Amino acid sequence: MIIDSHAHVVLPNERQIEWMDEAGIDKTVLFTSVVHPENASSLFEFKKEMGTLYDIINGIKNPLEERLKAIEELKSAIKENPHRYVGFGSIPMGLSYEENLIWIEKYIVKNSFYGIGELTPNSGQVELLEPLFQASGSTGNLPLWVHTFFPLIAQDIKTLLDLAKRYPSVSLILGHMGGIHWLDTLVACKELSNVYIDLSATFTTLALEFAIREFPERVLFSSDAPYTSPLSAKINIETLIKDKGLCQQVLGGNIANLLQIC
Amino acid sequence: MIIDSHAHVVLPNERQIEWMDEAGIDKTVLFTSVVHPENASSLFEFKKEMGTLYDIINGIKNPLEERLKAIEELKSAIKENPHRYVGFGSIPMGLSYEENLIWIEKYIVKNSFYGIGELTPNSGQVELLEPLFQASGSTGNLPLWVHTFFPLIAQDIKTLLDLAKRYPSVSLILGHMGGIHWLDTLVACKELSNVYIDLSATFTTLALEFAIREFPERVLFSSDAPYTSPLSAKINIETLIKDKGLCQQVLGGNIANLLQIC
């Protein structure tokens, strides 16, 4: 089974299904989206949407209302095509252990989501995730999906991996493989068997090759749609991996094992 | 004709030709390489090679001897396969106008190279390129190829584009499309017809799509080999562009026009 392990809700929903069909993707792990850059028809419209997104990624905005609306969008997309999706639910940054538990119960467990994310701490804010690691540990170890590209710096990723070390029962997915810090990130992952590596948004195929070679059972294909086309992302992996069994594992087997998707 | 508009010398040279043949690339614009990460067999060997490269990109090292050795490697690769390559010659950062003229005459013009680069100013150092813009203007407007991904920040790219505006006869190729600043970079390129956009090392296909849509005659396909496989880089463009004529233009026509390659 081919599984895109990370894509955001695309509007209209039919387009997302078309993209999956075009790429031969059976199932997508779907995440919320508070912006819809896929509908921008000019650079300027796109810039406006991305401005909102960067304000969230950079911790300038942490919007509750938009987040709840985006969770409804996600639920609706999954309801329309329940066999094509599983969901990951978002959560605001900076909640206490108790607040995390309440949110997880209300918006993650009740919606039958498989994990929590995309988490987008700003640089210097990664420690705020500790109560969430604890809360995940108390609620069945829901995997956490954290954006690790810009604006995070090397020290932020180190802090994140320290959390993974202290909470070994919680699976941590490193979204975008550490960005420009991919090499140090991969080296640091060696000893952390609860850390998984998301292959989206990489900018060198050498990074992909090393990640796949070093962690064949812990690398996860994803498109991060709408930011990369699912077809392009999948062809990229297929072009790189000559071994058919390994390719199947990266394109779906590993995330299926992690999330217990049949 | 399919032309990879930016790749570094790969050792052994036969491997580079094999990669080009595998990807169906007729010709490559070849650049020097002071490191050879393609021969690293482990993450740790790769980290060592990249450490040297980052010291150069970050302006910590500006090595004369390694640069001259790398130019000899480049000349030798072109001499072995003169129909498959044209060369761009490197130049140290921070030379005066007169020193630039002397270097260009001795190492660029005498070697029949088609342009100058890869230039890797550190953040805050971009203004040091002004004498080189002047020297290029005095020696037939040799195109300049500048790395614009990390460590450059938005202000550095702005400074670079200001230079392009002040020296409109000199063609400037923005290597890696501004990196994480790709969007502002594309917006700023609108008014600068002497600026070309290199498509390597992009981390979102949305960036590629916008760049190709906005600047169909100024975007240049490249692999940045060995950092990305030429086959992957080419398939990525072919997957994105449905129009065959436009695809040919991006994959070779634009750089052929710019460098007057027949």
XYZ file of C-alpha atoms in Angstrom:
524
model
C 0.000 0.000 0.000
C 1.344 3.436 -0.990
C 0.814 5.956 1.816
C 1.580 9.657 1.677
C 2.513 10.112 5.336
C 2.026 13.890 5.449
C -0.226 16.151 3.413
C -2.446 19.077 4.333
C -6.128 19.463 3.479
C -6.418 20.793 -0.070
C -9.527 22.580 -1.289
C -11.674 21.548 -3.011
C -11.304 18.017 -1.573
C -11.818 16.460 -4.991
C -8.543 17.940 -6.118
C -6.659 16.125 -3.336
C -8.207 12.807 -4.373
C -7.297 13.554 -8.013
C -3.688 14.239 -7.005
C -3.571 10.962 -5.030
C -5.048 9.007 -7.936
C -2.649 10.604 -10.408
C 0.273 9.557 -8.174
C -1.081 6.077 -7.373
C -1.327 6.863 -3.661
C -3.751 4.599 -1.788
C -3.970 6.492 1.468
C -2.865 9.841 2.896
C -2.141 10.842 6.470
C -3.997 14.132 6.418
C -3.202 17.227 8.474
C -5.102 20.468 8.958
C -4.321 23.611 6.998
C -5.146 27.112 8.170
C -4.112 28.506 4.771
C -4.826 27.368 1.232
C -1.950 28.426 -1.015
C -3.113 25.876 -3.614
C -5.787 28.381 -4.620
C -3.437 31.319 -5.148
C -3.380 32.351 -8.784
C -0.585 34.899 -8.527
C 2.661 35.390 -6.645
C 1.011 38.139 -4.636
C -1.951 36.011 -3.532
C 0.465 33.230 -2.625
C 2.610 35.672 -0.631
C -0.449 36.722 1.371
C -1.370 33.128 2.263
C 2.235 32.304 3.149
C 2.466 35.406 5.335
C -0.305 33.979 7.522
C 1.381 30.575 7.562
C 4.793 31.985 8.505
C 3.181 33.980 11.331
C 1.935 30.656 12.720
C 5.194 28.752 12.097
C 7.157 31.623 13.646
C 4.870 31.635 16.685
C 3.576 35.161 15.964
C 0.041 33.805 15.631
C -1.341 30.829 17.575
C -4.935 31.154 16.439
C -7.581 29.124 18.223
C -10.526 29.901 15.983
C -8.701 29.157 12.713
C -7.318 25.962 14.249
C -10.789 24.704 15.195
C -12.138 25.600 11.748
C -9.227 23.713 10.154
C -9.983 20.637 12.310
C -13.575 20.733 11.030
C -12.266 20.924 7.440
C -10.065 17.905 8.151
C -12.924 15.895 9.675
C -15.120 16.717 6.710
C -12.462 15.633 4.187
C -11.964 12.315 6.017
C -15.717 11.745 6.307
C -16.106 12.147 2.543
C -13.374 9.594 1.794
C -12.856 7.488 4.924
C -10.912 4.765 3.119
C -8.409 7.189 1.614
C -7.380 9.094 4.744
C -6.298 8.862 8.345
C -5.964 12.112 10.288
C -3.485 13.842 12.557
C -4.985 16.567 14.754
C -3.398 19.911 15.500
C -2.969 21.387 18.986
C -2.021 24.894 20.133
C 1.562 25.473 21.309
C 2.312 26.130 24.971
C -0.473 24.217 26.740
C 0.117 22.763 30.212
C 0.042 18.976 30.795
C -3.609 19.169 31.923
C -4.648 21.461 29.059
C -2.948 19.108 26.593
C -4.875 16.151 28.058
C -8.194 17.999 27.690
C -7.452 19.039 24.081
C -6.236 15.550 23.143
C -9.386 13.950 24.549
C -11.716 16.500 22.936
C -10.108 17.011 19.518
C -7.764 14.082 18.867
C -9.139 10.929 20.544
C -12.831 11.774 19.939
C -12.073 12.372 16.253
C -10.185 9.062 15.975
C -7.062 10.816 14.774
C -3.863 8.738 14.688
C -1.437 11.336 15.980
C -0.748 14.975 16.786
C 0.710 17.639 14.493
C 1.896 19.517 12.581
C 3.588 21.156 15.579
C 5.387 24.368 14.655
C 7.344 25.713 17.626
C 9.300 28.881 16.989
C 13.042 28.896 17.548
C 13.666 28.836 21.312
C 10.192 27.428 22.045
C 10.818 23.700 21.653
C 10.893 23.066 25.407
C 7.236 24.099 25.493
C 6.547 20.699 23.923
C 7.552 18.747 27.053
C 4.042 18.713 28.609
C 2.756 17.402 25.264
C 5.268 14.525 25.290
C 4.027 13.738 28.813
C 0.367 13.977 27.779
C 0.976 11.764 24.741
C 2.568 9.221 27.096
C -0.593 9.297 29.223
C -2.975 8.823 26.272
C -1.629 5.819 24.387
C 1.582 7.375 23.017
C 0.063 9.261 20.113
C 2.908 10.045 17.661
C 3.993 13.686 17.426
C 4.804 15.306 14.068
C 7.087 18.351 14.415
C 8.153 20.780 11.660
C 11.978 20.923 11.862
C 12.864 23.119 8.876
C 13.315 26.903 9.151
C 12.846 28.754 11.540
C 14.308 26.053 13.815
C 18.062 26.209 14.346
C 20.445 23.399 15.267
C 19.984 23.954 19.008
C 16.187 23.672 18.695
C 16.502 20.310 16.980
C 18.936 19.158 19.680
C 16.380 20.165 22.334
C 13.681 18.252 20.468
C 15.822 15.121 20.223
C 16.603 15.403 23.954
C 12.840 15.286 24.582
C 12.572 12.189 22.376
C 15.337 10.591 24.447
C 13.553 11.374 27.716
C 10.194 10.062 26.454
C 11.186 6.911 24.546
C 7.642 5.525 24.416
C 6.446 8.490 22.343
C 7.161 8.271 18.608
C 8.479 11.526 17.199
C 8.363 12.292 13.464
C 10.914 14.877 12.365
C 9.104 16.778 9.640
C 11.445 17.730 6.757
C 14.403 15.889 8.286
C 15.936 18.875 10.083
C 15.965 21.159 7.013
C 19.429 22.600 6.440
C 20.555 20.701 9.569
C 19.672 17.335 8.033
C 23.141 15.877 8.368
C 23.592 16.509 12.105
C 19.982 15.470 12.608
C 20.550 12.099 10.941
C 23.733 11.513 12.963
C 21.833 12.277 16.186
C 18.972 9.908 15.273
C 21.239 6.864 15.326
C 20.625 6.139 19.013
C 16.958 7.169 19.136
C 14.780 4.325 17.919
C 11.531 6.222 18.629
C 12.437 8.947 16.112
C 11.153 8.750 12.526
C 12.329 10.840 9.594
C 9.928 12.560 7.218
C 11.386 12.904 3.707
C 9.418 15.916 2.467
C 10.909 19.326 1.596
C 14.438 18.009 1.189
C 16.597 20.013 -1.198
C 19.302 17.470 -2.028
C 18.855 13.858 -3.053
C 22.080 13.054 -1.146
C 20.120 13.729 2.059
C 17.409 11.328 0.941
C 19.957 8.676 -0.011
C 21.779 8.854 3.319
C 18.549 8.871 5.321
C 17.166 5.860 3.468
C 20.469 3.969 3.703
C 20.925 4.623 7.435
C 17.301 4.284 8.557
C 15.458 2.031 6.083
C 12.743 1.245 8.639
C 12.331 4.765 9.975
C 12.074 6.962 6.879
C 8.626 8.076 5.747
C 7.672 9.218 2.256
C 5.450 12.276 2.152
C 4.493 15.080 -0.192
C 3.621 17.856 2.253
C 0.945 18.700 -0.354
C 0.059 21.320 -1.471
C 3.703 22.421 -1.048
C 4.946 19.580 -3.216
C 2.935 17.635 -5.756
C 2.279 14.050 -4.553
C 3.224 12.759 -8.020
C 6.591 14.568 -7.955
C 7.320 13.423 -4.407
C 6.546 9.790 -5.182
C 8.483 9.727 -8.465
C 11.440 11.248 -6.643
C 11.572 8.316 -4.203
C 10.986 5.743 -6.960
C 13.808 7.243 -9.028
C 16.227 7.048 -6.102
C 15.498 3.566 -4.709
C 16.340 0.682 -7.027
C 15.348 -2.097 -4.579
C 11.633 -2.742 -4.976
C 11.068 -4.087 -1.460
C 12.838 -1.158 0.147
C 10.903 1.255 -2.051
C 7.576 -0.238 -0.878
C 8.732 0.068 2.725
C 9.624 3.751 2.335
C 6.516 4.559 0.283
C 4.108 3.034 2.775
C 5.285 0.066 4.837
C 7.061 2.092 7.504
C 4.190 4.493 8.237
C 1.700 1.594 8.126
C 3.746 -0.170 10.829
C 4.073 2.960 12.927
C 0.377 3.860 12.825
C -0.910 0.275 12.620
C -2.737 0.996 9.387
C -3.980 -2.153 7.663
C 19.260 19.826 -26.449
C 19.022 18.956 -22.744
C 21.523 20.984 -20.716
C 22.192 20.629 -17.002
C 23.037 24.275 -16.304
C 24.896 23.677 -13.030
C 26.822 20.653 -11.796
C 30.131 20.259 -10.013
C 33.034 18.055 -11.105
C 32.348 14.507 -9.905
C 35.147 11.988 -9.492
C 35.869 9.731 -11.247
C 34.843 11.680 -14.363
C 33.335 8.548 -15.929
C 30.662 8.565 -13.234
C 29.534 12.068 -14.229
C 29.175 10.990 -17.858
C 27.247 7.890 -16.724
C 24.870 10.078 -14.691
C 24.353 12.381 -17.690
C 23.714 9.427 -19.999
C 21.307 7.840 -17.525
C 19.344 11.129 -17.385
C 19.518 11.814 -21.137
C 21.483 15.037 -20.607
C 23.408 16.161 -23.676
C 25.580 18.805 -22.114
C 26.474 20.061 -18.639
C 27.667 23.467 -17.507
C 30.427 22.269 -15.221
C 31.724 24.039 -12.127
C 34.712 23.319 -9.906
C 34.446 21.395 -6.665
C 36.918 21.678 -3.807
C 35.220 18.743 -2.035
C 33.985 15.386 -3.290
C 31.072 14.246 -1.123
C 30.069 11.781 -3.848
C 32.838 9.503 -2.608
C 31.775 9.498 1.046
C 30.649 6.036 2.099
C 29.356 6.978 5.546
C 27.562 9.845 7.233
C 30.779 10.692 9.071
C 32.919 10.885 5.911
C 30.226 13.008 4.311
C 30.120 15.294 7.355
C 33.889 15.846 7.058
C 33.644 16.823 3.372
C 30.680 19.079 4.022
C 32.502 20.750 6.918
C 35.152 21.919 4.446
C 32.493 23.057 1.982
C 30.539 24.998 4.609
C 33.754 26.704 5.728
C 34.096 27.972 2.158
C 30.409 28.868 1.712
C 30.436 30.634 5.086
C 33.551 32.574 4.119
C 35.680 30.957 6.846
C 38.001 29.508 4.219
C 38.844 31.197 0.894
C 41.520 28.777 -0.190
C 43.724 29.687 -3.145
C 45.586 26.420 -3.549
C 42.457 24.203 -3.434
C 40.712 26.588 -5.852
C 43.548 26.330 -8.398
C 43.620 22.530 -8.038
C 39.864 22.418 -8.582
C 40.203 24.548 -11.755
C 42.761 22.019 -13.049
C 40.295 19.180 -12.278
C 37.598 21.071 -14.187
C 39.874 21.676 -17.202
C 40.832 18.036 -17.241
C 37.189 16.857 -17.144
C 36.270 19.184 -20.036
C 39.322 18.122 -22.042
C 38.308 14.468 -21.749
C 34.768 15.156 -23.009
C 34.800 18.509 -24.794
C 31.432 17.950 -26.476
C 29.645 17.180 -23.227
C 30.738 20.166 -21.151
C 31.159 23.911 -21.012
C 32.857 25.363 -17.931
C 32.317 28.143 -15.417
C 35.467 29.204 -13.562
C 35.675 30.038 -9.878
C 37.256 33.196 -8.454
C 38.217 34.118 -4.869
C 35.897 36.442 -2.956
C 36.961 39.970 -2.118
C 39.274 40.847 -5.019
C 39.619 44.441 -6.192
C 38.529 45.469 -9.721
C 42.113 45.111 -11.024
C 42.676 41.780 -9.255
C 39.406 40.484 -10.690
C 40.508 41.525 -14.199
C 43.820 39.701 -13.806
C 42.152 36.516 -12.478
C 39.460 36.583 -15.186
C 42.078 36.920 -17.916
C 44.341 34.211 -16.489
C 41.819 31.612 -15.304
C 38.499 32.305 -17.047
C 39.159 33.749 -20.512
C 42.332 31.712 -21.193
C 40.448 28.531 -20.261
C 37.530 29.438 -22.547
C 35.069 29.257 -19.667
C 31.585 30.652 -20.312
C 31.033 32.375 -16.979
C 32.131 32.888 -13.402
C 30.992 30.969 -10.310
C 29.919 29.396 -8.074
C 30.298 32.540 -5.987
C 29.619 31.918 -2.300
C 29.663 35.185 -0.362
C 28.975 34.892 3.338
C 26.043 36.812 4.812
C 26.979 40.495 4.918
C 29.671 40.069 2.244
C 27.594 40.453 -0.908
C 28.783 44.016 -1.559
C 32.292 42.596 -2.055
C 30.973 41.365 -5.407
C 30.640 44.870 -6.875
C 34.197 45.008 -8.331
C 33.453 41.636 -9.958
C 30.290 42.991 -11.614
C 32.447 45.872 -12.912
C 35.186 43.513 -14.110
C 32.650 41.273 -15.846
C 31.303 44.373 -17.600
C 34.811 45.134 -18.835
C 35.464 41.615 -20.164
C 32.471 40.798 -22.332
C 29.808 40.528 -19.597
C 30.643 37.025 -18.405
C 27.576 35.735 -16.494
C 27.926 35.433 -12.718
C 26.506 32.423 -10.826
C 25.863 33.170 -7.141
C 24.768 30.700 -4.429
C 21.698 32.296 -2.782
C 20.599 29.580 -0.345
C 21.721 29.483 3.307
C 23.767 31.241 4.769
C 22.433 34.232 2.812
C 19.555 36.104 4.417
C 16.874 38.231 2.761
C 18.950 41.423 3.015
C 21.908 39.750 1.254
C 19.708 38.755 -1.666
C 18.320 42.282 -1.814
C 21.878 43.638 -1.964
C 22.700 41.186 -4.752
C 19.638 42.197 -6.773
C 20.572 45.867 -6.288
C 23.937 45.068 -7.902
C 22.125 43.364 -10.787
C 20.028 46.516 -11.214
C 23.121 48.748 -11.283
C 24.943 46.519 -13.789
C 22.184 45.573 -16.248
C 24.595 44.327 -18.918
C 25.876 41.555 -16.624
C 23.720 38.431 -16.458
C 23.264 37.179 -12.919
C 22.161 33.617 -12.174
C 20.538 33.205 -8.764
C 21.689 29.764 -7.665
C 18.936 27.858 -5.817
C 16.375 30.624 -6.359
C 16.931 32.418 -3.043
C 16.522 29.291 -0.865
C 13.929 29.876 1.844
C 13.518 33.419 0.472
C 12.404 32.142 -2.933
C 9.085 33.953 -2.895
C 10.416 37.462 -2.220
C 13.252 36.719 -4.628
C 10.845 35.875 -7.456
C 8.778 38.989 -6.786
C 11.934 41.129 -6.906
C 13.084 39.555 -10.193
C 10.063 40.876 -12.090
C 11.776 44.111 -13.074
C 15.289 42.716 -13.595
C 15.578 41.183 -17.037
C 19.296 40.375 -16.597
C 18.550 38.020 -13.682
C 18.137 34.272 -14.296
C 16.753 31.733 -11.840
C 18.465 28.428 -11.159
C 15.986 25.707 -10.193
C 18.266 23.414 -8.164
C 17.933 22.703 -4.431
C 14.319 23.823 -4.236
C 12.300 22.166 -1.485
C 8.768 22.755 -2.729
C 7.384 22.161 -6.191
C 5.141 25.214 -5.696
C 8.310 27.326 -5.926
C 9.250 25.618 -9.182
C 5.750 26.067 -10.584
C 5.601 29.782 -9.761
C 9.124 30.409 -11.075
C 8.409 28.614 -14.350
C 5.033 30.319 -14.772
C 6.372 33.821 -14.072
C 9.731 33.547 -15.857
C 9.457 30.904 -18.597
C 12.444 32.350 -20.459
C 14.650 32.932 -17.419
C 14.456 29.695 -15.426
C 17.316 27.232 -15.759
C 17.141 23.507 -15.008
C 20.124 22.161 -13.086
C 21.028 19.250 -10.831
C 23.762 20.785 -8.687
C 25.284 17.284 -8.913
C 26.557 15.568 -6.832
C 24.071 17.162 -4.397
C 21.121 16.036 -6.461
C 21.078 13.223 -8.973
C 20.764 14.578 -12.556
C 18.132 11.918 -13.282
C 15.999 12.989 -10.292
C 16.382 16.672 -11.121
C 15.367 16.166 -14.756
C 12.405 13.893 -13.974
C 11.222 16.460 -11.446
C 10.980 19.148 -14.141
C 9.440 16.752 -16.668
C 6.798 15.713 -14.114
C 5.846 19.322 -13.417
C 5.726 20.791 -16.929
C 3.031 19.379 -19.167
C 3.776 21.635 -22.186
C 6.521 19.979 -24.233
C 7.875 23.163 -25.782
C 8.113 24.916 -22.431
C 9.788 21.853 -20.930
C 12.489 21.890 -23.636
C 13.035 25.586 -22.999
C 13.511 25.067 -19.241
C 15.621 21.915 -19.683
C 18.056 23.490 -22.114
C 16.777 26.218 -24.408
C 17.089 29.071 -21.917
C 20.674 28.343 -20.865
C 21.654 27.703 -24.503
C 20.363 31.188 -25.391
C 22.076 32.798 -22.433
C 25.482 31.214 -23.068
C 25.130 31.032 -26.856
C 25.664 27.288 -26.851
C 24.861 25.661 -30.192
